[in-house]
Coordinates of C-alpha atoms and ligand atoms in Angstrom, one line a residue:
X1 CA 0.0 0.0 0.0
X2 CA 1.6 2.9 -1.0
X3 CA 1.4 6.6 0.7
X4 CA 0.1 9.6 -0.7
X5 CA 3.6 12.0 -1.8
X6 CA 5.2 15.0 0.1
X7 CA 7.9 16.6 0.8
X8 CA 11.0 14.4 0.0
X9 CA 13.5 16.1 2.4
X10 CA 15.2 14.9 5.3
X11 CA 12.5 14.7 8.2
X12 CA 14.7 17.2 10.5
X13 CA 14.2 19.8 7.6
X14 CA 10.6 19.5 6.8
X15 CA 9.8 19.2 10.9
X16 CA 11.8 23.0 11.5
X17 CA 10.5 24.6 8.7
X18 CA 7.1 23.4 9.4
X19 CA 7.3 24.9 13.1
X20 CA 9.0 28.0 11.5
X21 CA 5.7 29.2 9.7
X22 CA 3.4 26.3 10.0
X23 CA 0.3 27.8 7.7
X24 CA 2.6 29.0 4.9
X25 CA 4.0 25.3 4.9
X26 CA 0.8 23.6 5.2
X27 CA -0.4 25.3 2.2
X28 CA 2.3 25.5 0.0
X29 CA 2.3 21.7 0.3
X30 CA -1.3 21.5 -0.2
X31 CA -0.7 23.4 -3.7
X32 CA 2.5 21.1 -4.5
X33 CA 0.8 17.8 -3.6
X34 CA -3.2 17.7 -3.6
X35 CA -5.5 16.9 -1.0
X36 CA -3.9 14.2 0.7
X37 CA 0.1 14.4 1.0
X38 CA 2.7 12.5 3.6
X39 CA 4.5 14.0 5.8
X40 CA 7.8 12.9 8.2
X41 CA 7.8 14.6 11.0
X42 CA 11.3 13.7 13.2
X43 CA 10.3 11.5 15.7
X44 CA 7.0 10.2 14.0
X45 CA 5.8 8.2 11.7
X46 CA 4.3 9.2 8.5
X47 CA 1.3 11.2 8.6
X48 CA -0.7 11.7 6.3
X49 CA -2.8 15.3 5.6
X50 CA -6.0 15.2 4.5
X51 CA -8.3 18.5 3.0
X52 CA -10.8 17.1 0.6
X53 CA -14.1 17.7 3.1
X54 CA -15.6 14.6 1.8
X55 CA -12.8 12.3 3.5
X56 CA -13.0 14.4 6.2
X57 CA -16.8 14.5 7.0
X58 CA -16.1 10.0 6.5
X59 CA -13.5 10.3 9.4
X60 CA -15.7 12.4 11.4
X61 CA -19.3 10.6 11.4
X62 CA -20.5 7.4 11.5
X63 CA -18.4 4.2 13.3
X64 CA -15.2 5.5 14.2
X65 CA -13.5 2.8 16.4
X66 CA -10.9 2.1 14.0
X67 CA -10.0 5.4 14.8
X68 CA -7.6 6.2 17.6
X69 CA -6.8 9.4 18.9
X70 CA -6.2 9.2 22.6
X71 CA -3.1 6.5 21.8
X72 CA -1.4 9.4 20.1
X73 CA -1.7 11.6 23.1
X74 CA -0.1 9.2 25.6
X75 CA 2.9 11.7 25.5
X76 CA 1.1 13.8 27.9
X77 CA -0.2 11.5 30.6
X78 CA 2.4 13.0 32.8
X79 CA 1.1 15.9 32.8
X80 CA -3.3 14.9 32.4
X81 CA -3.2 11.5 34.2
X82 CA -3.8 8.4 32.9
X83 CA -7.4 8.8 33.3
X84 CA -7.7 11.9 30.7
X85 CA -10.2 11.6 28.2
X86 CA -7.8 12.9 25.6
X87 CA -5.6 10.2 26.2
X88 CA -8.3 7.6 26.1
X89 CA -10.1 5.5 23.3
X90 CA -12.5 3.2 23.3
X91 CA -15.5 2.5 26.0
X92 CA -13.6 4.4 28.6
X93 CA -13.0 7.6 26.2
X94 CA -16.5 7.2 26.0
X95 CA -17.5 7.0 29.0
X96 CA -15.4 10.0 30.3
X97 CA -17.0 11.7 27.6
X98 CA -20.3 11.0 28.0
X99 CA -20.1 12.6 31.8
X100 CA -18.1 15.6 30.5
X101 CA -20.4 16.8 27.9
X102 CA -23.2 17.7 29.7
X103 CA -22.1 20.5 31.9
X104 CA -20.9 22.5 28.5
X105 CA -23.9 22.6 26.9
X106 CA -27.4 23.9 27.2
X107 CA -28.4 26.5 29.9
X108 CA -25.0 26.0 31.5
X109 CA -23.4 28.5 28.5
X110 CA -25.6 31.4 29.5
X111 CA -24.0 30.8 33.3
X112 CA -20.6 30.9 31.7
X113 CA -21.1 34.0 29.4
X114 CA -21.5 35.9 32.9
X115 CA -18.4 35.1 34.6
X116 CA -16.8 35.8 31.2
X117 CA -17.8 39.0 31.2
X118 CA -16.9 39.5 34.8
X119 CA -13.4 38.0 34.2
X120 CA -12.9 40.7 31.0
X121 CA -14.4 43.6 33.3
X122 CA -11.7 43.1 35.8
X123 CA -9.0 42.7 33.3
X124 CA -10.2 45.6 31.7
X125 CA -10.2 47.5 35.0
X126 CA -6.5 46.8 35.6
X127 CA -5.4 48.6 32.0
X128 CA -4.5 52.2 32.1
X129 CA -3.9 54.9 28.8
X130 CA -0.7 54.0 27.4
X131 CA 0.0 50.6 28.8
X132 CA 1.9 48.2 26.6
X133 CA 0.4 44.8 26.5
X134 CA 1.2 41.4 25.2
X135 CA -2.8 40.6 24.6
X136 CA -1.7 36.4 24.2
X137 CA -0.4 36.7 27.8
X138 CA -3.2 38.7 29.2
X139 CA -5.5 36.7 27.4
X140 CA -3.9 34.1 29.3
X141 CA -4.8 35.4 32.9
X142 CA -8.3 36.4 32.1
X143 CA -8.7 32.6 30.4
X144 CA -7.6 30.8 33.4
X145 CA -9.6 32.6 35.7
X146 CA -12.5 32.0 33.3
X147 CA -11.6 28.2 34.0
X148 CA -10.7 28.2 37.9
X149 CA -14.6 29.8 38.2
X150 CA -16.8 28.3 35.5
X151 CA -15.2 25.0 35.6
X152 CA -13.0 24.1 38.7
X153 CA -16.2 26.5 40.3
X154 CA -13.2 28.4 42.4
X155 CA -13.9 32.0 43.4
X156 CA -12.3 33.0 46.3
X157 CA -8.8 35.5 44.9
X158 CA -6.3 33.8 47.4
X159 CA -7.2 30.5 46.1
X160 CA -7.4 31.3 42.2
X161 CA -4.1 32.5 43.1
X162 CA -2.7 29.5 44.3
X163 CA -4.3 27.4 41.8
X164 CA -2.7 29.7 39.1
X165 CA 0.8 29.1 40.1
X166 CA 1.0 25.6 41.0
X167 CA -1.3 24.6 37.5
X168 CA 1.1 27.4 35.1
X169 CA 3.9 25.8 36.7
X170 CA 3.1 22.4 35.4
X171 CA 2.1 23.6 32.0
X172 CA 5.2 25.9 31.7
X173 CA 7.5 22.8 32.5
X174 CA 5.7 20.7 30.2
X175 CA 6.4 21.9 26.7
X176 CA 9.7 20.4 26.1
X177 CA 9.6 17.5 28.2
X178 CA 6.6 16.5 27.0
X179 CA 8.2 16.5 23.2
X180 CA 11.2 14.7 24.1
X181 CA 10.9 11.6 25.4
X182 CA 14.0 10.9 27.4
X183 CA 13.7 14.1 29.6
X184 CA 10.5 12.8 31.3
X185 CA 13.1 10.9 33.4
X186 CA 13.4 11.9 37.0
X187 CA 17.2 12.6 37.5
X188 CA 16.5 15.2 40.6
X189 CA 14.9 18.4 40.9
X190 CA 16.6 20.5 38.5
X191 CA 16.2 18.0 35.7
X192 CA 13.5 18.8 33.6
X193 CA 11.3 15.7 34.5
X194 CA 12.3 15.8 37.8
X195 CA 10.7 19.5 38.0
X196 CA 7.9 19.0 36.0
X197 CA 7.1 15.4 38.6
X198 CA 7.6 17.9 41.8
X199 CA 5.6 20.9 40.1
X200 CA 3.0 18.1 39.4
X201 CA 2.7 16.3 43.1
X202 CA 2.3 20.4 44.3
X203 CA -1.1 21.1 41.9
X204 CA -2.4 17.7 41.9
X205 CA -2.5 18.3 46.1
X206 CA -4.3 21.6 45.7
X207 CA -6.9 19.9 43.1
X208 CA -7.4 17.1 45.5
X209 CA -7.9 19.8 48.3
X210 CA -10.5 21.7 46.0
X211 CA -12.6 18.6 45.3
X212 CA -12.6 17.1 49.2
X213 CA -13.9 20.8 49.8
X214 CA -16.3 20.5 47.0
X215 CA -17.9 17.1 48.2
X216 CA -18.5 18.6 51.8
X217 CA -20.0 21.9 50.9
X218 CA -23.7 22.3 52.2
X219 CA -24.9 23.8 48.5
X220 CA -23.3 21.0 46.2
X221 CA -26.8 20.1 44.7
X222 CA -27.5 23.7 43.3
X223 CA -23.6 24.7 42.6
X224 CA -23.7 25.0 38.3
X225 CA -19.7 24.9 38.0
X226 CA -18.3 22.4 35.9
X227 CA -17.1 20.3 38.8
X228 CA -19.6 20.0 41.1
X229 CA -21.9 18.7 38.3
X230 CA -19.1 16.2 37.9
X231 CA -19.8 15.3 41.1
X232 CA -23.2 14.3 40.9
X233 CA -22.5 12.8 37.5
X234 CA -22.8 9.2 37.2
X235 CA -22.2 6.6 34.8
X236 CA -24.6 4.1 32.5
X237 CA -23.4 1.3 35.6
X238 CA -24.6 4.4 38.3
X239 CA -20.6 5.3 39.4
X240 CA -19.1 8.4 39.7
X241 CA -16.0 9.5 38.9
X242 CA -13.5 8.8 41.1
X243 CA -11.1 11.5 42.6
X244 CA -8.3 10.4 40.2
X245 CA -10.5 10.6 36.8
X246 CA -11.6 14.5 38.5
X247 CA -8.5 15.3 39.2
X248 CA -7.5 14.3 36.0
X249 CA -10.1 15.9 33.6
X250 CA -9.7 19.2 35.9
X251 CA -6.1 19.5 34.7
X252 CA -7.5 18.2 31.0
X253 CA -9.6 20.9 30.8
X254 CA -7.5 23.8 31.8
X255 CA -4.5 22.6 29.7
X256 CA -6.7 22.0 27.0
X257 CA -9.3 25.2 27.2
X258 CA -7.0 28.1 28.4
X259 CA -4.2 28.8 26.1
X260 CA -6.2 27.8 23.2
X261 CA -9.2 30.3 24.1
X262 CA -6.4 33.1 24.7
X263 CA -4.3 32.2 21.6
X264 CA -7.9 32.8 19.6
X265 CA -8.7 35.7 21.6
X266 CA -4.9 37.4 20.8
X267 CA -5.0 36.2 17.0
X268 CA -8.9 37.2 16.9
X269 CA -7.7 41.4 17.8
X270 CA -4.5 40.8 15.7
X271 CA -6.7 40.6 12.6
X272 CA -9.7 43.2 13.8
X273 CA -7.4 45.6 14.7
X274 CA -5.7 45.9 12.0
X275 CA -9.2 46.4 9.5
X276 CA -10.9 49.5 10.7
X277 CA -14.1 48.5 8.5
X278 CA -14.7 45.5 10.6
X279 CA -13.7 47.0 14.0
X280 CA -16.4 49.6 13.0
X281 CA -18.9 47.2 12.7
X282 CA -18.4 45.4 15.7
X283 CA -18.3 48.9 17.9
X284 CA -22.1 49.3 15.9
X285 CA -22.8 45.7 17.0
X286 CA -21.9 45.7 20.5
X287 CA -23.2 49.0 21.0
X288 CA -26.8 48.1 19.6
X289 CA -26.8 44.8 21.1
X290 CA -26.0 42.5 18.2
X291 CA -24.5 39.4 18.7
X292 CA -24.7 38.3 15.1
X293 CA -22.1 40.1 13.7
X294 CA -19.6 39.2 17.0
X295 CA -20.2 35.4 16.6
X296 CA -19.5 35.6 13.2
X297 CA -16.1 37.3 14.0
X298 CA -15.2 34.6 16.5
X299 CA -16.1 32.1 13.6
X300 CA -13.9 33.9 10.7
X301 CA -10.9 34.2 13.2
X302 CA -11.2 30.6 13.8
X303 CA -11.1 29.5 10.3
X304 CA -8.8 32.1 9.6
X305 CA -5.9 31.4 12.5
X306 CA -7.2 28.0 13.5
X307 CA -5.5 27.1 17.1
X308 CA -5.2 23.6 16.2
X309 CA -3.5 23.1 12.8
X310 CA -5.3 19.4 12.0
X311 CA -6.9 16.6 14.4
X312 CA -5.3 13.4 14.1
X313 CA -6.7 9.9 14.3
X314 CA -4.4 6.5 14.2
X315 CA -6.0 3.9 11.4
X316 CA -6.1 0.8 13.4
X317 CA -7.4 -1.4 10.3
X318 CA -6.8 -0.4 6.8
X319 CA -9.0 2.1 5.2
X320 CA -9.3 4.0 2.2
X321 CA -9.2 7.9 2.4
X322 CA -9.3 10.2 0.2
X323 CA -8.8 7.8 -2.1
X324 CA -5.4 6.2 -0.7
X325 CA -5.9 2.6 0.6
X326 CA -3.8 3.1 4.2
X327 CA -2.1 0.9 6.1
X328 CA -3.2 0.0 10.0
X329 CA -1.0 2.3 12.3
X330 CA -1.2 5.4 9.7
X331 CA -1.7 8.6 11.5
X332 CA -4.3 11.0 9.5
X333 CA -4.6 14.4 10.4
X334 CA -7.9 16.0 9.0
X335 CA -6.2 19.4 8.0
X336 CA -8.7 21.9 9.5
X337 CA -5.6 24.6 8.6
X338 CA -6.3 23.6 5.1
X339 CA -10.0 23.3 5.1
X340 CA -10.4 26.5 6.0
X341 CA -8.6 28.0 3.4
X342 CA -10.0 26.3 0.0
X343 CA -11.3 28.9 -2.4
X344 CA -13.9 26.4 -3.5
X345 CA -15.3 26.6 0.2
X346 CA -14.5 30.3 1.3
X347 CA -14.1 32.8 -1.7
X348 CA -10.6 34.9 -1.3
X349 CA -9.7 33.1 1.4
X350 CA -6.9 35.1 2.7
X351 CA -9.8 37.8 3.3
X352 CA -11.1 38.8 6.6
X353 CA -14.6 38.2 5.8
X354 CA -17.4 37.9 9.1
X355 CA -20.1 38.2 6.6
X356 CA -19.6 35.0 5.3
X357 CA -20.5 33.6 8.7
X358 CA -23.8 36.0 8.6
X359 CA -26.5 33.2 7.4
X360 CA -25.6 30.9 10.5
X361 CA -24.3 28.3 8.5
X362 CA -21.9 25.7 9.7
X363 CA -20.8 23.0 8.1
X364 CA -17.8 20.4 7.7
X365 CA -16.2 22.9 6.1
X366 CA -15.7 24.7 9.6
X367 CA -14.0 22.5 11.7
X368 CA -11.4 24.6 14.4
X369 CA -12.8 22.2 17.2
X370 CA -12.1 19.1 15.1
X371 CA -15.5 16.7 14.9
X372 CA -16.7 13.7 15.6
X373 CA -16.6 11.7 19.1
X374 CA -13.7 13.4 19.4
X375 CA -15.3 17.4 19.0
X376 CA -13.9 19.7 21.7
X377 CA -15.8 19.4 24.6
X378 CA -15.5 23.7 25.4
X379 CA -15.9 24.5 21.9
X380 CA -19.4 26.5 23.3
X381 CA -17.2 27.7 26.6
X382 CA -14.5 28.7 23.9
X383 CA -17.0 30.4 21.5
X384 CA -18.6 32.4 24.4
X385 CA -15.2 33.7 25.6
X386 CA -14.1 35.0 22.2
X387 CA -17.7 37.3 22.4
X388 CA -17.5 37.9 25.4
X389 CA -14.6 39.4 25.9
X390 CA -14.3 41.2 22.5
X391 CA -17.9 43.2 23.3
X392 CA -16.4 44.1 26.4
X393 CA -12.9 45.2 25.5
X394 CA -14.3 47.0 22.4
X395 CA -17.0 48.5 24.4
X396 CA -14.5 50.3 27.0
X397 CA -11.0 50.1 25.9
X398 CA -9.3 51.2 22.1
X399 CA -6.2 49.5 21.4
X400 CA -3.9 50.0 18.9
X401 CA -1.3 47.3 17.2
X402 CA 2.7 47.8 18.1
X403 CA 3.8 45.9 15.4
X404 CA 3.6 47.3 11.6
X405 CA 2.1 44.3 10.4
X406 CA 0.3 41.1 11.4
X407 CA 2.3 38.6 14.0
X408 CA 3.8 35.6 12.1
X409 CA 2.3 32.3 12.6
X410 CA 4.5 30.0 14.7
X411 CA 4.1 26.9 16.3
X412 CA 3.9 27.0 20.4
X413 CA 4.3 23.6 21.3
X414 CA 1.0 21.8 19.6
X415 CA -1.1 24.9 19.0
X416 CA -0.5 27.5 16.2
X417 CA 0.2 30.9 18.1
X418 CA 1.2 34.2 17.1
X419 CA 5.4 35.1 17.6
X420 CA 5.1 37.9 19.3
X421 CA 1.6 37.2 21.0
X422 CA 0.2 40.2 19.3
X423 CA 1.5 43.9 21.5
X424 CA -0.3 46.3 21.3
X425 CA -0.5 50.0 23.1
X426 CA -4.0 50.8 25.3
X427 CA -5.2 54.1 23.6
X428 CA -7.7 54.9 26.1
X429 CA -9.7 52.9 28.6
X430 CA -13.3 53.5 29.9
X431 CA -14.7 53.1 33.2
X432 CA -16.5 50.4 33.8
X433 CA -20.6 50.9 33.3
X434 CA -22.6 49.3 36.0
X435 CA -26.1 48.4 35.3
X436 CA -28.4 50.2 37.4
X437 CA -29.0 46.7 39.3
X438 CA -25.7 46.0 40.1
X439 CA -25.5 49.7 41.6
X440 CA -25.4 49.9 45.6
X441 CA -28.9 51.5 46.9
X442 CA -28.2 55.2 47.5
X443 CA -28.6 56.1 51.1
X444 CA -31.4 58.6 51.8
X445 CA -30.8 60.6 55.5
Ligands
HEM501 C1 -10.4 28.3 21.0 C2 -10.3 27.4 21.9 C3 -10.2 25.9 21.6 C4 -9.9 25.3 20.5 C5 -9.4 25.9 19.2 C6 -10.0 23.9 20.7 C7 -9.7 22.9 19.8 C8 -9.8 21.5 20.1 C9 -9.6 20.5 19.1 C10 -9.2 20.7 17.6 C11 -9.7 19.3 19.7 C12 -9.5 17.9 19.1 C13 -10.8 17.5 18.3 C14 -10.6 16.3 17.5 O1 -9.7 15.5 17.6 O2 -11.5 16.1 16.6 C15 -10.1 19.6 21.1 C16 -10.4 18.6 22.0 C17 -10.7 18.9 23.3 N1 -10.9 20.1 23.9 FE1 -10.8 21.9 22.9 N2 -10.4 23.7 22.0 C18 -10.6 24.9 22.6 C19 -11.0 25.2 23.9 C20 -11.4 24.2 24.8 C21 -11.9 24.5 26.1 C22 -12.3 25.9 26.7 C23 -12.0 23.3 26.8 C24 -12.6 22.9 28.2 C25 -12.8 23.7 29.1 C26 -11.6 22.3 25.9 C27 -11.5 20.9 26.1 C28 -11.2 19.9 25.2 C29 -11.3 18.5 25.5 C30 -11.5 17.9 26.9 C31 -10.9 17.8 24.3 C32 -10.8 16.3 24.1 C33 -12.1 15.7 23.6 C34 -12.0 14.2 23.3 O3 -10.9 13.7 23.2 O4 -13.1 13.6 23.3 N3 -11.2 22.9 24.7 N4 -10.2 20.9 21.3

């Protein structure tokens, strides 16, 4: 069986110049090979990239369980647990799933758009005319608070705090040791796997602490975060999950919901700011209460600067796609990168275009949360935020870019991110408008 073609040179030069600029690569082999190319990544096996929506919409609906994805994320259990369901497949991915799901969706969104928009009202708060900000790391304090209250359902400061330095430390040593096999070995504490083991035992402590506390409080049956829901969840067989798989899916979601959102949310201002026809429109929007024209922002920064260049699945029987007969233990990556920028599907589309997301529709040609039993579980969470946030930063603050033109696309460990994480100067900031129900009752004598 033979493999679609790609790129000929030697692995170590395809992998760099891939994470140099990781779009322009992705689609300059996309015009070289077609719809389905190979590509040697050092340290992998082949993979092969797939655009044609067709094969993608097969890998995405109906059976999928000779599809693997968890098997390929092993590399982080030491940072998720064993019990994460990205790491999983099968009836226990499943399973995990099937308890994770519900607390994202339905009535639970409208819960989270209101700590959002508290989260972005304090950030906002803490701005001042002529600050210089990197929005990607800001973006990154406001997203994790966003997390610690809507899904760990932490609120007291001291202990967001602490939760924010003992979880950022484990995500901050993970990057490389996650990449490179041999330094997850514990030589000590100032080798890189024996930090990242210490910085672990510290946060996985605190999240045991958190969900002890959780079980005991009085108001558990009304509490609407994330993980008190968990707590009452239980499975087809009537168990719940047990403090390992919480603790476990509590790290999940933060390492896998707070960067991303804030790498969106950085990218998402890179490319408004930068086009005052669009930034017009969504000052006219927010200010007449529109949320049309903001959601179909979020949408075109998506598909513009996906987080997540491709999903991957490992074939575990043969299987034609896209036309290629594969071999069991191929890894296919469903290009969402590439997707997103046919000209078949999206007109001109290098264009900044929200209007094209104006009629609602979504389809398999929009795919930044990947699809299938494997869709991102915040994708509505995520969604919210990028609102959110923009209508209130746009509402009270006007920024201006540092940088003369857009930031570069890089890779930042597995997520497409911009270089320099987007700077940009705080023009002037507003105060913050309370609704008159919020406001204290004024004191008569
Ligand atoms: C803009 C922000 C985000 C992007 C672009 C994103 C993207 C993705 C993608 C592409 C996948 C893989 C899907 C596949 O393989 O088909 C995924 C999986 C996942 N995401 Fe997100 N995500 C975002 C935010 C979040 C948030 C906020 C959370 C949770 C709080 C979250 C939790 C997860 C989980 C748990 C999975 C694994 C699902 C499974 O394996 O069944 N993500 N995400």
């Amino acid at each position: 069986m033979a493999l679609p073609p790609g790129p000929r040179a030697p692995s170590i030069v395809t992998s760099v110049r891939f994470l140099h600029r990781p779009l322009d690569r992705l689609r300059e082999w996309q015009a070289q090979y077609g719809d389905a190319f190979t590509i040697r990544f050092t340290g992998f096996g082949p993979g092969v990239y797939v655009s044609d929506p067709r094969a993608i919409r097969e890998l995405f609906t109906g059976d999928q369980s000779d599809l693997l994805a968890g098997k390929a994320n092993s590399f982080l259990i030491p940072v998720l647990g064993p019990n994460s369901v990205l790491v999983l497949d099968g009836p226990r991915h499943l399973r995990q799933r099937k308890l994770l799901l519900p607390p994202f969706q339905g009535g639970h969104v409208a819960e989270f758009r209101r700590i959002i928009r508290e989260a972005a009202e304090r950030e906002v708060d803490s701005w001042r005319a002529g600050d210089e900000l990197v929005l990607r790391s800001r973006m990154r304090s406001l997203t994790f608070d966003v997390i610690c209250r809507a899904v760990f359902g932490v609120t007291e400061p001291a202990r967001v705090e602490r939760l924010r330095e003992a979880l950022c430390a484990v995500i901050d040593a993970s990057t490389a040791v996650l990449l490179v096999k041999g330094m997850q070995r514990d030589l000590g504490p100032w080798s890189p796997g024996g930090r990242l083991l210490r910085r672990k035992r510290v946060a996985d402590a605190l999240l045991y602490e958190e969900i002890a506390r959780r079980r005991n409080e009085p108001d558990l049956d009304e509490r609407t975060d994330v993980l008190s829901l968990l707590l009452r969840a239980r499975d087809e067989d009537g168990a719940p999950l047990t403090d390992e798989e919480l603790r476990d899916e509590l790290t999940t979601m933060l390492a896998a919901g707070h960067e991303t959102t804030a790498t969106a949310l950085a990218f998402t201002f890179d490319l408004l700011l930068r086009r005052p026809d669009a930034y017009a429109r969504v000052k006219e929007a927010v200010a007449a209460g529109d949320d049309a024209y903001l959601d179909a922002v979020a949408k075109e920064s998506l598909r513009l600067r996906p987080v997540i260049d491709a999903a991957e699945r490992t074939l575990t029987k043969p299987r034609t796609v896209a036309g290629w007969d594969l071999p069991a233990g191929t890894y296919v990556f469903p290009a969402i990168a590439l997707i997103h920028h046919r000209p078949d599907l999206y007109p001109e589309p290098d264009t900044f275009r929200p209007e094209r997301f104006l009629d609602g529709a979504e389809s398999y040609a929009w795919l930044p949360f990947g699809g299938g039993i494997r869709r991102c579980i915040g994708a509505a969470l995520a969604q919210a935020e990028l609102v959110e946030v923009l209508r209130t930063v746009v509402a009270r603050a006007e920024l201006a870019p540092r940088r003369a033109t857009e930031d570069p696309v890089v890779m930042r460990g597995i997520t497409l991110a911009p270089k320099h994480g987007v700077p940009v100067t705080v023009r002037r900031v507003a105060p913050r408008v309370t609704a008159a129900s919020e406001r204290a009752p004024v004191m008569s004598t």
